[in-house]
PDB file of C-alpha atoms and ligand atoms in Angstrom:
ATOM      1  CA  MET A   1      29.264 -29.976 182.359  1.00 98.00           C
ATOM      2  CA  ARG A   2      31.968 -28.193 184.333  1.00 98.00           C
ATOM      3  CA  ILE A   3      35.052 -30.146 185.399  1.00 98.00           C
ATOM      4  CA  ASP A   4      37.766 -28.778 187.742  1.00 98.00           C
ATOM      5  CA  LEU A   5      41.000 -30.728 187.929  1.00 98.00           C
ATOM      6  CA  ILE A   6      43.396 -29.897 190.851  1.00 98.00           C
ATOM      7  CA  SER A   7      46.825 -31.398 190.918  1.00 98.00           C
ATOM      8  CA  ILE A   8      50.536 -30.615 191.358  1.00 98.00           C
ATOM      9  CA  PHE A   9      50.914 -31.921 187.744  1.00 98.00           C
ATOM     10  CA  PRO A  10      48.058 -30.229 185.845  1.00 98.00           C
ATOM     11  CA  GLU A  11      50.079 -30.918 182.615  1.00 98.00           C
ATOM     12  CA  PHE A  12      48.890 -34.574 182.898  1.00 97.00           C
ATOM     13  CA  TYR A  13      45.569 -33.314 181.755  1.00 98.00           C
ATOM     14  CA  ASP A  14      46.779 -31.879 178.467  1.00 97.00           C
ATOM     15  CA  VAL A  15      45.582 -35.104 176.834  1.00 97.00           C
ATOM     16  CA  LEU A  16      41.995 -33.958 177.492  1.00 96.00           C
ATOM     17  CA  ASP A  17      42.504 -31.387 174.735  1.00 95.00           C
ATOM     18  CA  LEU A  18      42.697 -34.201 172.158  1.00 94.00           C
ATOM     19  CA  SER A  19      40.045 -36.123 170.283  1.00 93.00           C
ATOM     20  CA  LEU A  20      36.408 -36.209 171.417  1.00 95.00           C
ATOM     21  CA  ILE A  21      36.918 -34.476 174.744  1.00 96.00           C
ATOM     22  CA  GLY A  22      38.953 -31.698 173.144  1.00 95.00           C
ATOM     23  CA  ARG A  23      36.226 -31.206 170.555  1.00 97.00           C
ATOM     24  CA  ALA A  24      33.533 -31.180 173.261  1.00 96.00           C
ATOM     25  CA  GLN A  25      35.489 -28.409 175.073  1.00 96.00           C
ATOM     26  CA  GLN A  26      35.644 -26.358 171.810  1.00 97.00           C
ATOM     27  CA  ASP A  27      31.905 -26.959 171.293  1.00 96.00           C
ATOM     28  CA  GLY A  28      31.132 -25.648 174.853  1.00 97.00           C
ATOM     29  CA  ILE A  29      29.691 -28.937 176.032  1.00 97.00           C
ATOM     30  CA  LEU A  30      32.504 -29.412 178.542  1.00 98.00           C
ATOM     31  CA  ASP A  31      34.133 -26.657 180.510  1.00 98.00           C
ATOM     32  CA  VAL A  32      37.386 -28.186 181.816  1.00 98.00           C
ATOM     33  CA  ARG A  33      39.513 -26.101 184.144  1.00 98.00           C
ATOM     34  CA  ARG A  34      42.931 -27.150 185.427  1.00 98.00           C
ATOM     35  CA  HIS A  35      44.407 -25.838 188.660  1.00 98.00           C
ATOM     36  CA  GLN A  36      47.947 -25.966 190.178  1.00 98.00           C
ATOM     37  CA  LEU A  37      47.656 -27.000 193.824  1.00 98.00           C
ATOM     38  CA  ARG A  38      50.987 -25.242 194.617  1.00 98.00           C
ATOM     39  CA  GLU A  39      49.323 -21.910 193.862  1.00 98.00           C
ATOM     40  CA  HIS A  40      47.565 -22.382 197.227  1.00 98.00           C
ATOM     41  CA  THR A  41      50.718 -22.586 199.296  1.00 98.00           C
ATOM     42  CA  ALA A  42      52.325 -19.679 201.140  1.00 97.00           C
ATOM     43  CA  ASP A  43      55.924 -20.825 201.767  1.00 98.00           C
ATOM     44  CA  ARG A  44      58.971 -20.239 199.552  1.00 98.00           C
ATOM     45  CA  HIS A  45      59.194 -23.886 198.482  1.00 98.00           C
ATOM     46  CA  ARG A  46      55.477 -24.153 197.796  1.00 98.00           C
ATOM     47  CA  THR A  47      55.372 -27.250 200.031  1.00 98.00           C
ATOM     48  CA  VAL A  48      52.342 -29.568 199.619  1.00 98.00           C
ATOM     49  CA  ASP A  49      53.512 -32.569 201.630  1.00 97.00           C
ATOM     50  CA  ASP A  50      54.678 -33.536 205.110  1.00 97.00           C
ATOM     51  CA  THR A  51      55.590 -36.602 207.139  1.00 97.00           C
ATOM     52  CA  PRO A  52      52.816 -38.989 208.230  1.00 97.00           C
ATOM     53  CA  THR A  53      51.544 -38.373 211.737  1.00 98.00           C
ATOM     54  CA  GLY A  54      52.121 -41.513 213.770  1.00 98.00           C
ATOM     55  CA  GLY A  55      55.135 -42.429 211.667  1.00 98.00           C
ATOM     56  CA  GLY A  56      55.655 -44.627 208.653  1.00 96.00           C
ATOM     57  CA  ALA A  57      57.042 -44.465 205.119  1.00 95.00           C
ATOM     58  CA  GLY A  58      56.363 -41.870 202.499  1.00 95.00           C
ATOM     59  CA  MET A  59      54.794 -38.423 202.681  1.00 97.00           C
ATOM     60  CA  VAL A  60      51.218 -37.162 203.081  1.00 97.00           C
ATOM     61  CA  MET A  61      49.582 -34.200 201.347  1.00 98.00           C
ATOM     62  CA  LYS A  62      49.052 -31.294 203.732  1.00 98.00           C
ATOM     63  CA  PRO A  63      45.363 -30.378 204.138  1.00 98.00           C
ATOM     64  CA  GLU A  64      45.469 -26.603 203.896  1.00 98.00           C
ATOM     65  CA  PRO A  65      46.506 -26.137 200.248  1.00 98.00           C
ATOM     66  CA  TRP A  66      43.640 -28.538 199.314  1.00 98.00           C
ATOM     67  CA  ALA A  67      41.108 -26.500 201.362  1.00 98.00           C
ATOM     68  CA  LEU A  68      42.193 -23.271 199.777  1.00 98.00           C
ATOM     69  CA  ALA A  69      42.073 -24.776 196.277  1.00 98.00           C
ATOM     70  CA  LEU A  70      38.696 -26.306 196.904  1.00 98.00           C
ATOM     71  CA  ASP A  71      37.254 -23.120 198.411  1.00 98.00           C
ATOM     72  CA  ASP A  72      38.367 -21.290 195.217  1.00 98.00           C
ATOM     73  CA  VAL A  73      36.444 -23.743 193.116  1.00 98.00           C
ATOM     74  CA  LEU A  74      33.360 -23.498 195.435  1.00 98.00           C
ATOM     75  CA  ALA A  75      33.480 -19.660 195.194  1.00 97.00           C
ATOM     76  CA  GLY A  76      32.815 -19.945 191.439  1.00 91.00           C
ATOM     77  CA  ALA A  77      30.304 -22.797 191.637  1.00 96.00           C
ATOM     78  CA  SER A  78      26.532 -22.558 191.591  1.00 93.00           C
ATOM     79  CA  GLY A  79      25.172 -25.763 193.239  1.00 94.00           C
ATOM     80  CA  ARG A  80      26.852 -28.476 195.293  1.00 97.00           C
ATOM     81  CA  PRO A  81      29.574 -29.964 193.091  1.00 98.00           C
ATOM     82  CA  THR A  82      30.660 -33.577 193.308  1.00 98.00           C
ATOM     83  CA  LEU A  83      34.231 -33.956 194.577  1.00 98.00           C
ATOM     84  CA  ILE A  84      35.967 -37.108 193.364  1.00 98.00           C
ATOM     85  CA  ILE A  85      39.096 -38.100 195.338  1.00 98.00           C
ATOM     86  CA  PRO A  86      41.020 -40.751 193.440  1.00 98.00           C
ATOM     87  CA  THR A  87      42.541 -43.299 195.800  1.00 97.00           C
ATOM     88  CA  PRO A  88      43.269 -47.093 195.724  1.00 96.00           C
ATOM     89  CA  ALA A  89      41.385 -47.072 199.039  1.00 96.00           C
ATOM     90  CA  GLY A  90      38.135 -45.842 197.402  1.00 97.00           C
ATOM     91  CA  ALA A  91      35.035 -47.651 196.133  1.00 98.00           C
ATOM     92  CA  VAL A  92      35.626 -49.158 192.671  1.00 98.00           C
ATOM     93  CA  PHE A  93      34.609 -46.932 189.769  1.00 98.00           C
ATOM     94  CA  THR A  94      32.414 -48.892 187.345  1.00 97.00           C
ATOM     95  CA  GLN A  95      30.194 -48.149 184.301  1.00 96.00           C
ATOM     96  CA  ARG A  96      27.382 -47.550 186.824  1.00 96.00           C
ATOM     97  CA  THR A  97      29.536 -44.919 188.580  1.00 98.00           C
ATOM     98  CA  ALA A  98      30.218 -43.328 185.199  1.00 98.00           C
ATOM     99  CA  GLU A  99      26.548 -43.187 184.418  1.00 97.00           C
ATOM    100  CA  ASP A 100      25.791 -41.627 187.800  1.00 98.00           C
ATOM    101  CA  LEU A 101      28.525 -38.936 187.420  1.00 98.00           C
ATOM    102  CA  ALA A 102      27.486 -38.142 183.818  1.00 98.00           C
ATOM    103  CA  ALA A 103      24.196 -36.844 185.079  1.00 98.00           C
ATOM    104  CA  ARG A 104      25.835 -34.220 187.256  1.00 98.00           C
ATOM    105  CA  ASP A 105      26.556 -30.568 186.377  1.00 98.00           C
ATOM    106  CA  HIS A 106      29.889 -30.035 188.127  1.00 98.00           C
ATOM    107  CA  LEU A 107      32.690 -32.527 188.882  1.00 98.00           C
ATOM    108  CA  VAL A 108      35.834 -31.709 190.806  1.00 99.00           C
ATOM    109  CA  PHE A 109      38.809 -34.153 190.811  1.00 98.00           C
ATOM    110  CA  ALA A 110      41.414 -33.807 193.593  1.00 98.00           C
ATOM    111  CA  ALA A 111      44.381 -35.928 192.486  1.00 98.00           C
ATOM    112  CA  GLY A 112      46.855 -36.658 195.322  1.00 95.00           C
ATOM    113  CA  ARG A 113      50.419 -37.877 195.052  1.00 87.00           C
ATOM    114  CA  TYR A 114      52.612 -39.613 197.623  1.00 78.00           C
ATOM    115  CA  GLU A 115      50.716 -41.659 200.209  1.00 90.00           C
ATOM    116  CA  GLY A 116      47.585 -39.629 199.739  1.00 94.00           C
ATOM    117  CA  ILE A 117      45.791 -36.579 201.134  1.00 98.00           C
ATOM    118  CA  ASP A 118      45.303 -35.893 204.881  1.00 98.00           C
ATOM    119  CA  GLN A 119      42.022 -37.702 205.640  1.00 98.00           C
ATOM    120  CA  ARG A 120      40.540 -34.588 207.271  1.00 98.00           C
ATOM    121  CA  VAL A 121      40.150 -32.981 203.814  1.00 98.00           C
ATOM    122  CA  THR A 122      37.528 -35.604 202.936  1.00 98.00           C
ATOM    123  CA  GLU A 123      35.625 -34.881 206.116  1.00 98.00           C
ATOM    124  CA  TRP A 124      35.939 -31.096 205.763  1.00 98.00           C
ATOM    125  CA  ALA A 125      34.830 -31.116 202.169  1.00 98.00           C
ATOM    126  CA  GLU A 126      31.468 -32.774 202.909  1.00 98.00           C
ATOM    127  CA  ASP A 127      30.224 -29.317 203.887  1.00 98.00           C
ATOM    128  CA  GLY A 128      30.409 -27.988 200.325  1.00 98.00           C
ATOM    129  CA  PHE A 129      30.651 -31.067 198.106  1.00 98.00           C
ATOM    130  CA  ASP A 130      29.171 -34.484 197.497  1.00 98.00           C
ATOM    131  CA  VAL A 131      32.440 -36.318 198.210  1.00 98.00           C
ATOM    132  CA  ARG A 132      33.278 -39.638 196.441  1.00 98.00           C
ATOM    133  CA  PRO A 133      36.659 -41.417 197.109  1.00 98.00           C
ATOM    134  CA  LEU A 134      37.035 -43.676 194.028  1.00 98.00           C
ATOM    135  CA  SER A 135      39.525 -46.262 192.831  1.00 98.00           C
ATOM    136  CA  ILE A 136      39.898 -47.444 189.231  1.00 98.00           C
ATOM    137  CA  GLY A 137      40.983 -51.001 190.177  1.00 98.00           C
ATOM    138  CA  ASP A 138      43.014 -53.204 192.440  1.00 97.00           C
ATOM    139  CA  TYR A 139      46.529 -51.964 191.686  1.00 96.00           C
ATOM    140  CA  VAL A 140      48.575 -48.929 192.770  1.00 95.00           C
ATOM    141  CA  LEU A 141      49.458 -45.874 190.706  1.00 96.00           C
ATOM    142  CA  ASN A 142      51.993 -43.205 191.673  1.00 95.00           C
ATOM    143  CA  GLY A 143      49.333 -40.553 191.753  1.00 97.00           C
ATOM    144  CA  GLY A 144      45.670 -39.928 190.989  1.00 98.00           C
ATOM    145  CA  GLU A 145      46.084 -38.112 187.663  1.00 98.00           C
ATOM    146  CA  VAL A 146      46.028 -41.109 185.350  1.00 98.00           C
ATOM    147  CA  ALA A 147      42.965 -42.438 187.229  1.00 98.00           C
ATOM    148  CA  VAL A 148      41.302 -39.066 186.858  1.00 98.00           C
ATOM    149  CA  ILE A 149      41.890 -39.123 183.024  1.00 98.00           C
ATOM    150  CA  ALA A 150      40.309 -42.576 182.886  1.00 98.00           C
ATOM    151  CA  MET A 151      37.291 -41.466 184.899  1.00 98.00           C
ATOM    152  CA  VAL A 152      36.871 -38.205 182.986  1.00 98.00           C
ATOM    153  CA  GLU A 153      36.911 -40.148 179.682  1.00 97.00           C
ATOM    154  CA  ALA A 154      34.444 -42.772 180.934  1.00 98.00           C
ATOM    155  CA  VAL A 155      32.041 -40.124 182.254  1.00 98.00           C
ATOM    156  CA  THR A 156      32.158 -37.465 179.572  1.00 98.00           C
ATOM    157  CA  ARG A 157      31.529 -39.889 176.716  1.00 96.00           C
ATOM    158  CA  LEU A 158      28.146 -40.437 178.302  1.00 97.00           C
ATOM    159  CA  VAL A 159      27.356 -36.666 178.289  1.00 97.00           C
ATOM    160  CA  PRO A 160      24.963 -35.913 175.405  1.00 96.00           C
ATOM    161  CA  GLY A 161      26.791 -34.374 172.424  1.00 94.00           C
ATOM    162  CA  VAL A 162      30.297 -35.624 173.336  1.00 95.00           C
ATOM    163  CA  ILE A 163      29.999 -38.743 171.096  1.00 92.00           C
ATOM    164  CA  GLY A 164      28.773 -38.395 167.506  1.00 82.00           C
ATOM    165  CA  ASN A 165      26.697 -41.618 167.378  1.00 82.00           C
ATOM    166  CA  PRO A 166      25.051 -42.192 170.788  1.00 81.00           C
ATOM    167  CA  ALA A 167      23.688 -45.612 169.500  1.00 80.00           C
ATOM    168  CA  SER A 168      27.255 -46.917 169.863  1.00 77.00           C
ATOM    169  CA  LEU A 169      26.881 -46.494 173.627  1.00 81.00           C
ATOM    170  CA  ASP A 170      24.099 -49.070 173.861  1.00 77.00           C
ATOM    171  CA  GLU A 171      25.918 -52.188 172.607  1.00 75.00           C
ATOM    172  CA  GLU A 172      29.262 -51.849 174.262  1.00 80.00           C
ATOM    173  CA  SER A 173      31.027 -53.823 176.965  1.00 81.00           C
ATOM    174  CA  HIS A 174      29.492 -53.410 180.471  1.00 82.00           C
ATOM    175  CA  SER A 175      26.500 -51.472 179.291  1.00 73.00           C
ATOM    176  CA  ASP A 176      24.321 -54.547 180.200  1.00 83.00           C
ATOM    177  CA  GLY A 177      26.759 -56.362 182.524  1.00 90.00           C
ATOM    178  CA  LEU A 178      28.313 -58.486 179.715  1.00 95.00           C
ATOM    179  CA  LEU A 179      31.456 -57.948 177.644  1.00 96.00           C
ATOM    180  CA  GLU A 180      31.142 -56.802 174.046  1.00 96.00           C
ATOM    181  CA  TYR A 181      30.989 -59.412 171.216  1.00 97.00           C
ATOM    182  CA  PRO A 182      34.023 -59.720 168.840  1.00 98.00           C
ATOM    183  CA  VAL A 183      33.860 -57.315 165.944  1.00 98.00           C
ATOM    184  CA  TYR A 184      35.018 -57.660 162.262  1.00 98.00           C
ATOM    185  CA  THR A 185      35.323 -55.532 159.205  1.00 98.00           C
ATOM    186  CA  LYS A 186      36.229 -56.153 155.535  1.00 98.00           C
ATOM    187  CA  PRO A 187      37.693 -58.129 153.803  1.00 98.00           C
ATOM    188  CA  ALA A 188      35.486 -61.164 154.460  1.00 98.00           C
ATOM    189  CA  VAL A 189      38.584 -63.382 154.338  1.00 98.00           C
ATOM    190  CA  TRP A 190      41.840 -61.842 155.645  1.00 98.00           C
ATOM    191  CA  ARG A 191      45.141 -63.804 155.565  1.00 98.00           C
ATOM    192  CA  GLY A 192      43.109 -66.940 155.238  1.00 98.00           C
ATOM    193  CA  ILE A 193      40.856 -66.169 158.267  1.00 98.00           C
ATOM    194  CA  PRO A 194      37.153 -65.812 157.401  1.00 98.00           C
ATOM    195  CA  VAL A 195      34.664 -63.769 159.411  1.00 98.00           C
ATOM    196  CA  PRO A 196      31.842 -65.865 160.961  1.00 98.00           C
ATOM    197  CA  GLU A 197      29.554 -66.676 158.051  1.00 98.00           C
ATOM    198  CA  VAL A 198      26.369 -65.629 159.793  1.00 98.00           C
ATOM    199  CA  LEU A 199      27.569 -62.006 159.787  1.00 98.00           C
ATOM    200  CA  LEU A 200      27.345 -62.039 155.957  1.00 98.00           C
ATOM    201  CA  SER A 201      23.850 -63.552 155.904  1.00 98.00           C
ATOM    202  CA  GLY A 202      21.872 -60.316 156.133  1.00 98.00           C
ATOM    203  CA  ASP A 203      19.580 -62.092 158.679  1.00 98.00           C
ATOM    204  CA  HIS A 204      19.439 -59.503 161.441  1.00 98.00           C
ATOM    205  CA  ALA A 205      17.748 -61.760 163.990  1.00 98.00           C
ATOM    206  CA  LYS A 206      20.302 -64.502 163.424  1.00 98.00           C
ATOM    207  CA  ILE A 207      23.157 -62.023 163.696  1.00 98.00           C
ATOM    208  CA  ALA A 208      21.769 -60.600 166.973  1.00 97.00           C
ATOM    209  CA  ALA A 209      21.431 -64.131 168.395  1.00 97.00           C
ATOM    210  CA  HIS A 210      25.037 -65.014 167.304  1.00 98.00           C
ATOM    211  CA  ARG A 211      26.348 -61.850 168.877  1.00 97.00           C
ATOM    212  CA  ARG A 212      24.516 -62.486 172.110  1.00 96.00           C
ATOM    213  CA  GLU A 213      26.012 -65.991 172.334  1.00 97.00           C
ATOM    214  CA  GLN A 214      29.497 -64.588 171.710  1.00 97.00           C
ATOM    215  CA  GLN A 215      29.015 -62.059 174.469  1.00 96.00           C
ATOM    216  CA  MET A 216      27.973 -64.829 176.874  1.00 97.00           C
ATOM    217  CA  ARG A 217      30.901 -67.084 175.934  1.00 98.00           C
ATOM    218  CA  ARG A 218      33.441 -64.306 176.190  1.00 98.00           C
ATOM    219  CA  THR A 219      32.115 -63.130 179.517  1.00 97.00           C
ATOM    220  CA  ARG A 220      31.970 -66.697 180.915  1.00 97.00           C
ATOM    221  CA  ASP A 221      35.582 -67.432 179.842  1.00 98.00           C
ATOM    222  CA  VAL A 222      37.202 -64.043 180.659  1.00 98.00           C
ATOM    223  CA  ARG A 223      35.134 -62.630 183.493  1.00 97.00           C
ATOM    224  CA  PRO A 224      33.465 -65.483 185.429  1.00 98.00           C
ATOM    225  CA  ASP A 225      32.631 -62.905 188.183  1.00 96.00           C
ATOM    226  CA  LEU A 226      30.491 -60.862 185.730  1.00 96.00           C
ATOM    227  CA  TYR A 227      29.019 -63.938 184.171  1.00 97.00           C
ATOM    228  CA  ALA A 228      27.803 -65.317 187.555  1.00 97.00           C
ATOM    229  CA  ARG A 229      26.122 -61.967 188.319  1.00 95.00           C
ATOM    230  CA  HIS A 230      24.546 -61.782 184.911  1.00 95.00           C
ATOM    231  CA  LEU A 231      23.117 -65.364 185.280  1.00 95.00           C
ATOM    232  CA  ALA A 232      21.791 -64.563 188.769  1.00 94.00           C
ATOM    233  CA  ARG A 233      19.890 -61.577 187.329  1.00 92.00           C
ATOM    234  CA  ARG A 234      18.833 -62.768 183.862  1.00 89.00           C
ATOM    235  CA  GLY A 235      19.371 -66.551 183.680  1.00 90.00           C
ATOM    236  CA  GLY A 236      19.934 -68.198 180.264  1.00 89.00           C
ATOM    237  CA  ASP A 237      23.192 -70.128 180.881  1.00 92.00           C
ATOM    238  CA  LEU A 238      25.095 -71.344 177.818  1.00 92.00           C
ATOM    239  CA  ALA A 239      24.706 -75.052 176.904  1.00 84.00           C
TER     240      ALA A 239
HETATM  241 CL1  6GU B 301      42.197 -43.649 191.886  1.00 63.43          CL
HETATM  242  N1  6GU B 301      44.767 -43.698 192.576  1.00 63.43           N
HETATM  243  C1  6GU B 301      45.959 -44.294 192.725  1.00 63.43           C
HETATM  244  N2  6GU B 301      46.957 -43.594 193.184  1.00 63.43           N
HETATM  245  N3  6GU B 301      46.134 -45.569 192.495  1.00 63.43           N
HETATM  246  C2  6GU B 301      45.081 -46.261 192.076  1.00 63.43           C
HETATM  247  C3  6GU B 301      43.815 -45.684 191.850  1.00 63.43           C
HETATM  248  C4  6GU B 301      43.684 -44.388 192.119  1.00 63.43           C
HETATM  249  N4  6GU B 301      42.962 -46.624 191.427  1.00 63.43           N
HETATM  250  C5  6GU B 301      43.692 -47.755 191.395  1.00 63.43           C
HETATM  251  N5  6GU B 301      44.925 -47.539 191.730  1.00 63.43           N
END
């Protein structure tokens, strides 16, 4: 999978050289390319922002540097890449979004700063890209970079070969609309607190039933919104 990251702070993305994503790059599974948006400006100050048309607080990212940067990416692309524009005004990125994006060959992330990118860039980009404005939740960040890192991590761990043990993807939180069950390791009693006895029984059916119940309880208590949706689809409410 090819991933292009455009930002005025491409250094944010240095963390992607660590751990599993760093390894996947070394292994040639991921081709991550960082781009400095300011390289697509022509003035002495390398200006990327301007005042909002119509007035108001803050600054808006000028459209032209984005068009030039995106045209550069397109020039080296084969098909029609997916362009993700991180914005708190986007549709919410979920595990389903991650699964959808993980099946694509080429993702481009355009991280804005300030109050966002001139809206016409979104419209213009539809010609060459499948454009997806996405938010990572209902709160505001100073810029899109941290959101991009979260999305890149959620997407790339689903790409075959990035994670050593793909079975670990099946039982995790959100994979089936419920939160993950609590996990334990050795010792069986730690600082006076025992692990649930059933987990030591060796009875795999009983363990699976226990874990399912824990998932349901946790989801009901912590995320009633997810629990209601789960019940509507699958039924099986807790006693
Ligand atoms: Cl994608 N960007 C910014 N700036 N803030 C956010 C966000 C994205 N998602 C939630 N808050």
